[in-house]
CSV table of C-alpha atoms in Angstrom, one decimal:
chain,number,residue,atom,x,y,z
A,29,UNK,CA,0.2,0.1,0.1
A,30,UNK,CA,1.3,3.3,-1.1
A,31,UNK,CA,1.2,5.9,1.9
A,32,UNK,CA,0.8,9.7,1.3
A,33,UNK,CA,2.7,12.7,3.3
A,34,UNK,CA,2.0,16.4,3.2
A,35,UNK,CA,5.2,18.5,3.8
A,36,UNK,CA,4.5,22.1,4.2
A,37,UNK,CA,7.5,24.6,3.6
A,38,UNK,CA,8.1,28.4,4.3
A,39,UNK,CA,9.0,29.4,0.6
A,40,UNK,CA,8.7,27.7,-2.8
A,41,UNK,CA,12.4,28.6,-3.5
A,42,UNK,CA,13.6,26.5,-0.3
A,43,UNK,CA,12.7,23.3,-2.3
A,44,UNK,CA,16.0,21.3,-2.7
A,45,UNK,CA,17.8,22.5,0.5
A,46,UNK,CA,20.1,19.9,1.8
A,47,UNK,CA,17.8,19.2,4.8
A,48,UNK,CA,14.8,19.0,2.8
A,49,UNK,CA,16.1,16.8,0.3
A,50,UNK,CA,17.3,14.4,2.8
A,51,UNK,CA,13.6,14.2,4.3
A,52,UNK,CA,12.1,13.9,1.0
A,53,UNK,CA,14.4,10.8,0.0
A,54,UNK,CA,13.8,9.4,3.6
A,55,UNK,CA,10.0,9.8,2.9
A,56,UNK,CA,10.2,8.1,-0.4
A,57,UNK,CA,12.5,5.3,0.9
A,58,UNK,CA,9.7,4.8,3.7
A,59,UNK,CA,7.1,4.3,1.0
A,60,UNK,CA,5.3,7.7,0.8
A,61,UNK,CA,4.4,9.8,-2.0
A,62,UNK,CA,4.8,13.3,-1.0
A,63,UNK,CA,2.9,16.6,-1.8
A,64,UNK,CA,5.1,19.5,-0.7
A,65,UNK,CA,3.0,22.7,-0.3
A,66,UNK,CA,4.5,26.1,-0.2
A,67,UNK,CA,3.2,29.8,-1.2
A,68,UNK,CA,3.2,29.8,-5.0
A,69,UNK,CA,4.5,26.2,-4.9
A,70,UNK,CA,2.7,24.9,-7.9
A,71,UNK,CA,5.8,24.2,-9.8
A,72,UNK,CA,7.5,21.3,-11.6
A,73,UNK,CA,10.3,19.1,-10.4
A,74,UNK,CA,12.3,16.4,-12.0
A,75,UNK,CA,14.8,15.4,-9.2
A,76,UNK,CA,12.4,13.1,-7.5
A,77,UNK,CA,10.5,11.5,-10.1
A,78,UNK,CA,6.7,11.2,-10.0
A,79,UNK,CA,6.8,10.4,-6.1
A,80,UNK,CA,6.9,14.1,-5.3
A,81,UNK,CA,4.6,16.9,-6.4
A,82,UNK,CA,4.4,20.4,-5.6
A,83,UNK,CA,1.6,22.3,-4.6
A,84,UNK,CA,0.4,25.8,-3.4
A,85,UNK,CA,-0.6,27.1,0.0
A,86,UNK,CA,-1.4,30.6,1.7
A,87,UNK,CA,-0.3,30.8,5.0
A,88,UNK,CA,-3.4,33.1,5.8
A,89,UNK,CA,-6.2,32.4,8.2
A,90,UNK,CA,-8.6,32.6,5.4
A,91,UNK,CA,-7.1,29.8,3.2
A,92,UNK,CA,-7.2,27.6,6.5
A,93,UNK,CA,-10.6,28.4,7.0
A,94,UNK,CA,-11.6,27.6,3.5
A,95,UNK,CA,-9.4,24.3,3.4
A,96,UNK,CA,-9.6,23.3,7.2
A,97,UNK,CA,-12.5,20.6,7.1
A,98,UNK,CA,-12.1,19.3,3.5
A,99,UNK,CA,-12.2,15.8,3.5
A,100,UNK,CA,-9.1,15.5,1.0
A,101,UNK,CA,-6.9,16.0,3.9
A,102,UNK,CA,-7.9,12.6,5.1
A,103,UNK,CA,-6.1,11.1,2.2
A,104,UNK,CA,-2.9,11.9,3.8
A,105,UNK,CA,-1.2,9.6,6.3
A,106,UNK,CA,1.4,12.2,7.5
A,107,UNK,CA,2.0,15.8,7.8
A,108,UNK,CA,5.2,17.5,8.3
A,109,UNK,CA,6.0,21.6,8.5
A,110,UNK,CA,8.8,23.6,8.9
A,111,UNK,CA,9.2,26.5,11.4
A,112,UNK,CA,7.0,28.4,12.1
A,113,UNK,CA,4.0,29.0,9.9
A,114,UNK,CA,4.1,25.5,8.1
A,115,UNK,CA,4.1,23.7,11.2
A,116,UNK,CA,1.2,25.6,12.4
A,117,UNK,CA,-0.9,24.6,9.5
A,118,UNK,CA,0.6,21.0,9.1
A,119,UNK,CA,-0.3,20.5,12.9
A,120,UNK,CA,-3.9,21.9,12.5
A,121,UNK,CA,-4.8,19.9,9.4
A,122,UNK,CA,-2.9,16.7,10.8
A,123,UNK,CA,-5.5,17.3,14.0
A,124,UNK,CA,-8.4,17.7,11.9
A,125,UNK,CA,-7.5,14.7,9.7
A,126,UNK,CA,-6.8,12.5,12.5
A,127,UNK,CA,-3.3,11.7,11.3
A,128,UNK,CA,0.0,11.8,12.9
A,129,UNK,CA,2.3,14.8,12.2
A,130,UNK,CA,6.1,15.3,12.5
A,131,UNK,CA,8.1,18.7,13.1
A,132,UNK,CA,10.6,19.8,10.9
A,133,UNK,CA,13.1,22.3,13.0
A,134,UNK,CA,15.0,23.8,10.2
A,135,UNK,CA,15.2,27.1,12.4
A,136,UNK,CA,14.7,28.0,16.2
A,137,UNK,CA,13.0,31.5,16.7
A,138,UNK,CA,14.7,32.4,20.2
A,139,UNK,CA,16.7,35.6,21.4
A,140,UNK,CA,13.9,38.2,19.6
A,141,UNK,CA,14.5,36.5,16.3
A,142,UNK,CA,10.6,36.7,15.5
A,143,UNK,CA,10.8,34.9,12.0
A,144,UNK,CA,7.8,34.9,10.0
A,145,UNK,CA,5.0,34.3,12.5
A,146,UNK,CA,2.7,36.6,14.6
A,147,UNK,CA,2.0,35.9,18.1
A,148,UNK,CA,-1.3,34.1,17.3
A,149,UNK,CA,0.6,31.7,14.8
A,150,UNK,CA,3.2,31.3,17.3
A,151,UNK,CA,1.0,29.9,20.1
A,152,UNK,CA,-0.8,27.6,17.3
A,153,UNK,CA,2.9,26.6,16.0
A,154,UNK,CA,3.8,25.7,19.5
A,155,UNK,CA,0.9,23.6,20.0
A,156,UNK,CA,1.6,21.6,16.9
A,157,UNK,CA,5.3,21.2,17.9
A,158,UNK,CA,4.4,19.5,21.2
A,159,UNK,CA,1.7,17.2,19.4
A,160,UNK,CA,4.2,16.0,16.8
A,161,UNK,CA,5.3,12.4,17.2
A,162,UNK,CA,9.0,13.5,16.9
A,163,UNK,CA,11.1,16.6,15.7
A,164,UNK,CA,13.6,16.2,12.9
A,165,UNK,CA,16.4,18.8,14.0
A,166,UNK,CA,19.7,19.8,12.1
A,167,UNK,CA,21.9,19.4,15.1
A,168,UNK,CA,21.2,17.7,18.4
A,169,UNK,CA,23.0,20.6,20.2
A,170,UNK,CA,20.0,22.6,19.5
A,171,UNK,CA,17.6,20.1,21.2
A,172,UNK,CA,17.4,22.5,24.6
A,173,UNK,CA,16.8,25.5,22.5
A,174,UNK,CA,13.9,23.9,20.6
A,175,UNK,CA,12.8,22.3,23.9
A,176,UNK,CA,12.4,25.8,25.4
A,177,UNK,CA,11.1,27.5,22.5
A,178,UNK,CA,8.2,24.9,22.0
A,179,UNK,CA,7.7,24.0,25.6
A,180,UNK,CA,8.4,20.5,24.7
A,181,UNK,CA,8.2,17.6,27.5
A,182,UNK,CA,11.2,15.8,28.7
A,183,UNK,CA,10.6,12.8,26.7
A,184,UNK,CA,10.0,14.5,23.4
A,185,UNK,CA,12.0,12.4,20.6
A,186,UNK,CA,14.7,14.3,18.4
A,187,UNK,CA,15.8,12.7,15.1
A,188,UNK,CA,19.0,14.6,13.9
A,189,UNK,CA,19.2,15.2,10.1
A,190,UNK,CA,22.2,17.9,9.1
A,191,UNK,CA,22.1,20.8,6.6
A,192,UNK,CA,24.2,18.5,4.4
A,193,UNK,CA,23.5,16.4,1.3
A,194,UNK,CA,23.3,12.8,1.8
A,195,UNK,CA,24.0,11.9,-2.0
A,196,UNK,CA,27.2,12.4,-3.6
A,197,UNK,CA,28.4,15.8,-5.4
A,198,UNK,CA,27.8,15.2,-9.2
A,199,UNK,CA,28.1,18.7,-10.7
A,200,UNK,CA,31.0,20.1,-12.4
A,201,UNK,CA,34.6,19.8,-11.2
A,202,UNK,CA,36.5,22.4,-9.4
A,203,UNK,CA,38.7,23.2,-12.4
A,204,UNK,CA,35.6,23.5,-14.8
A,205,UNK,CA,34.1,26.0,-12.5
A,206,UNK,CA,37.0,28.2,-12.0
A,207,UNK,CA,37.7,28.1,-15.7
A,208,UNK,CA,34.1,29.1,-16.1
A,209,UNK,CA,34.2,31.9,-13.7
A,210,UNK,CA,37.7,33.5,-15.0
A,211,UNK,CA,39.6,32.2,-11.6
A,212,UNK,CA,43.4,31.9,-12.3
A,213,UNK,CA,45.2,29.1,-10.8
A,214,UNK,CA,47.1,30.8,-8.5
A,215,UNK,CA,44.2,33.1,-7.1
A,216,UNK,CA,43.1,31.9,-3.6
A,217,UNK,CA,39.0,32.3,-3.4
A,218,UNK,CA,37.0,33.0,-0.5
A,219,UNK,CA,33.3,31.8,-0.5
A,220,UNK,CA,30.4,33.9,1.0
A,221,UNK,CA,27.0,32.7,0.6
A,222,UNK,CA,23.8,34.0,1.8
A,223,UNK,CA,22.5,37.4,3.1
A,224,UNK,CA,25.0,40.2,3.3
A,225,UNK,CA,24.6,41.3,6.9
A,226,UNK,CA,26.8,42.4,9.8
A,227,UNK,CA,25.9,39.4,11.7
A,228,UNK,CA,27.2,37.3,9.0
A,229,UNK,CA,30.8,39.3,8.8
A,230,UNK,CA,30.2,40.7,5.3
A,231,UNK,CA,32.1,43.4,6.3
A,232,UNK,CA,35.1,41.3,7.2
A,233,UNK,CA,35.3,40.0,3.8
A,234,UNK,CA,34.7,43.3,2.1
A,235,UNK,CA,37.9,44.6,3.9
A,236,UNK,CA,39.7,41.6,3.1
A,237,UNK,CA,39.0,41.6,-0.6
A,238,UNK,CA,42.2,42.2,-2.9
A,239,UNK,CA,44.5,41.7,-0.1
A,240,UNK,CA,47.3,39.0,-0.4
A,241,UNK,CA,46.0,37.9,-3.8
A,242,UNK,CA,42.6,36.7,-2.0
A,243,UNK,CA,39.2,37.1,-4.0
A,244,UNK,CA,36.0,37.2,-2.6
A,245,UNK,CA,33.1,35.0,-4.0
A,246,UNK,CA,29.7,36.5,-3.1
A,247,UNK,CA,26.5,34.6,-3.9
A,248,UNK,CA,23.7,36.4,-2.3
A,249,UNK,CA,21.0,33.9,-3.7
A,250,UNK,CA,18.8,36.8,-4.9
A,251,UNK,CA,19.7,40.5,-5.4
A,252,UNK,CA,20.0,42.3,-2.1
A,253,UNK,CA,18.8,45.8,-1.2
A,254,UNK,CA,20.0,48.5,-3.9
A,255,UNK,CA,22.6,50.0,-1.8
A,256,UNK,CA,24.5,46.8,-1.1
A,257,UNK,CA,23.9,45.4,-4.7
A,258,UNK,CA,25.5,48.7,-6.1
A,259,UNK,CA,28.4,48.7,-3.4
A,260,UNK,CA,29.2,44.8,-4.2
A,261,UNK,CA,29.1,45.4,-7.8
A,262,UNK,CA,31.9,47.8,-7.6
A,263,UNK,CA,34.1,45.8,-4.9
A,264,UNK,CA,37.4,45.5,-6.7
A,265,UNK,CA,38.4,42.1,-7.6
A,266,UNK,CA,35.2,40.2,-6.2
A,267,UNK,CA,33.2,37.5,-8.0
A,268,UNK,CA,29.6,38.9,-7.2
A,269,UNK,CA,26.9,36.4,-8.2
A,270,UNK,CA,23.4,37.6,-7.1
A,271,UNK,CA,21.4,35.1,-9.2
A,272,UNK,CA,19.1,33.1,-7.5
A,273,UNK,CA,19.9,29.4,-8.2
A,274,UNK,CA,18.7,26.1,-7.1
A,275,UNK,CA,20.5,24.8,-4.3
A,276,UNK,CA,22.2,22.0,-6.0
A,277,UNK,CA,23.2,24.3,-8.8
A,278,UNK,CA,24.8,27.0,-6.6
A,279,UNK,CA,27.1,24.1,-5.1
A,280,UNK,CA,28.4,23.9,-8.9
A,281,UNK,CA,29.5,27.7,-8.6
A,282,UNK,CA,30.6,27.4,-4.7
A,283,UNK,CA,32.9,24.5,-5.5
A,284,UNK,CA,35.1,26.8,-7.3
A,285,UNK,CA,36.3,28.5,-4.0
A,286,UNK,CA,39.1,27.4,-1.8
A,287,UNK,CA,37.6,27.9,1.4
A,288,UNK,CA,34.2,28.9,2.8
A,289,UNK,CA,33.3,31.7,5.4
A,290,UNK,CA,31.0,30.5,8.1
A,291,UNK,CA,30.7,33.9,10.3
A,292,UNK,CA,27.9,33.7,13.1
A,293,UNK,CA,28.5,37.0,14.9
A,294,UNK,CA,25.1,37.4,16.1
A,295,UNK,CA,24.9,36.7,20.1
A,296,UNK,CA,21.2,35.1,20.0
A,297,UNK,CA,21.5,31.5,21.3
A,298,UNK,CA,20.3,30.0,18.1
A,299,UNK,CA,23.4,31.4,16.2
A,300,UNK,CA,25.7,30.3,18.9
A,301,UNK,CA,24.4,26.8,18.8
A,302,UNK,CA,24.9,26.2,14.8
A,303,UNK,CA,26.6,23.0,14.4
A,304,UNK,CA,25.8,21.2,11.5
A,305,UNK,CA,22.6,23.4,11.0
A,306,UNK,CA,24.8,25.6,9.2
A,307,UNK,CA,24.2,25.0,5.4
A,308,UNK,CA,27.1,26.8,4.2
A,309,UNK,CA,29.2,24.8,6.6
A,310,UNK,CA,27.7,21.5,5.6
A,311,UNK,CA,27.8,22.3,1.9
A,312,UNK,CA,31.5,23.2,2.2
A,313,UNK,CA,32.5,20.3,3.8
A,314,UNK,CA,30.4,17.8,1.6
A,315,UNK,CA,32.2,19.4,-1.3
A,316,UNK,CA,35.7,18.7,0.2
A,317,UNK,CA,36.2,22.5,1.0
A,318,UNK,CA,38.0,23.8,4.2
A,319,UNK,CA,36.0,26.5,6.3
A,320,UNK,CA,37.2,29.6,8.4
A,321,UNK,CA,34.3,29.9,11.1
A,322,UNK,CA,33.9,32.1,14.1
A,323,UNK,CA,34.4,30.0,17.3
A,324,UNK,CA,31.7,28.7,19.2
A,325,UNK,CA,31.4,25.2,20.9
A,326,UNK,CA,29.4,23.4,18.4
A,327,UNK,CA,32.1,23.8,15.8
A,328,UNK,CA,34.7,22.4,17.9
A,329,UNK,CA,34.9,19.4,15.6
A,330,UNK,CA,36.6,21.7,12.9
A,331,UNK,CA,39.6,22.0,14.7
A,332,UNK,CA,39.4,18.4,16.0
A,333,UNK,CA,39.5,17.2,12.1
A,334,UNK,CA,41.7,20.2,11.0
A,335,UNK,CA,39.1,20.9,8.0
A,336,UNK,CA,39.3,24.4,8.7
A,337,UNK,CA,40.3,27.3,11.1
A,338,UNK,CA,38.3,28.9,13.8
A,339,UNK,CA,38.8,32.6,14.7
A,340,UNK,CA,37.7,34.8,17.6
A,341,UNK,CA,37.9,38.2,15.7
A,342,UNK,CA,38.5,39.9,12.3
A,343,UNK,CA,42.2,40.4,12.8
A,344,UNK,CA,42.6,36.7,13.0
A,345,UNK,CA,41.0,36.2,9.8
A,346,UNK,CA,44.1,36.7,7.2
A,347,UNK,CA,46.5,34.4,9.1
A,348,UNK,CA,44.0,31.6,9.4
A,349,UNK,CA,43.3,32.0,5.6
A,350,UNK,CA,47.2,31.8,5.0
A,351,UNK,CA,47.6,28.4,6.9
A,352,UNK,CA,44.5,27.0,5.0
A,353,UNK,CA,46.2,28.2,1.8
A,354,UNK,CA,49.6,26.5,2.4
A,355,UNK,CA,47.9,23.1,3.2
A,356,UNK,CA,44.8,23.5,1.2
A,357,UNK,CA,45.0,19.6,0.0
A,358,UNK,CA,45.2,18.4,3.4
A,359,UNK,CA,42.6,20.7,5.0
A,360,UNK,CA,40.3,19.7,1.6
A,361,UNK,CA,40.7,15.9,2.4
A,362,UNK,CA,40.0,16.4,6.3
A,363,UNK,CA,36.8,18.2,5.1
A,364,UNK,CA,35.5,14.8,3.5
A,365,UNK,CA,36.5,12.8,6.1
A,366,UNK,CA,34.7,15.0,8.6
A,367,UNK,CA,31.6,14.9,6.6
A,368,UNK,CA,31.7,11.0,6.6
A,369,UNK,CA,32.7,10.4,10.4
A,370,UNK,CA,31.2,13.2,12.1
A,371,UNK,CA,28.4,14.8,9.9
A,372,UNK,CA,27.4,11.4,8.6
A,373,UNK,CA,24.4,12.4,6.5
A,374,UNK,CA,24.1,9.0,4.6
A,375,UNK,CA,23.8,7.1,8.3
A,376,UNK,CA,21.3,9.8,9.4
A,377,UNK,CA,19.3,9.4,6.2
A,378,UNK,CA,19.1,5.6,6.9
A,379,UNK,CA,18.0,6.1,10.4
A,380,UNK,CA,15.6,8.7,9.6
A,381,UNK,CA,14.1,6.6,6.8
A,382,UNK,CA,13.8,3.5,9.4
A,383,UNK,CA,11.9,6.2,11.9
A,384,UNK,CA,9.4,7.3,9.3
A,385,UNK,CA,8.7,3.4,8.3
A,386,UNK,CA,7.9,2.9,11.8
A,387,UNK,CA,5.3,5.4,12.1
């Protein structure tokens, strides 16, 4: 018998993120077909065959009221939702349909970081998180934060799945990517992905650009505000790539770099308990790319495996990069070893698949 799951995500362009990719593969492996709901999400996909379809949803009270009691929800055997709004909807629909739900903790909204939900929806989200059979979380270091945020009972089950792909990279080679981007063999390229904000240390990289033969490659995954966009276009020597690409497609650009910058400067607790929740960290190590990261306890394994360098302040950055540059091949090999031995995405995919089967 084929089972059916409804998976609610916050945004349609999140489709294909490493964590979500693993969850979809686990659901398929557990015997489910999956409908993925997101705003304006009625889009094609070819990555997962006929077992995954993309659907639209509106995260509005009026949409929920129109659809809440429709009998179609009983056609689903399982509901999943990411934080915050998607889980509120997934939990409510699971309750009405009399079906189990699973919380996907891709983010934790603590420390004044409000996210996408108002107070009313946050209350509904926390209720749904407490009703979930278990929580899929990116790193167990975040368990206490999520337990506090949602008011989870002591015995609540967490299943870890990192922000790292569980299947091997199959895009273009580092050499092909560098040639396509016009990067010379002797240039040392530092990758920066995601939003450009002071909390991500973007100004550190801007001040570093052009020093000691270092080039900065900036992928903002969509054009930033006009002022930032104009300044980045004028940044001497930088590779500024604002186009929004699919997550796997962007890795075929990221692989051209020599090292990835993984900076979390915000003191808010979720940003100081990142671990392998960090997508830029997980992607870099999965690609066999060393990292330079701001120091926090959850990043200690980076030093243990010598797959990168941890720094405490901006002044430490040039020396850390020079150490990586002098031993890049060793650091790169250690990055792959850290992925296999510490992050273990393939092993965790197997465990998640088994747990979903047992639902």
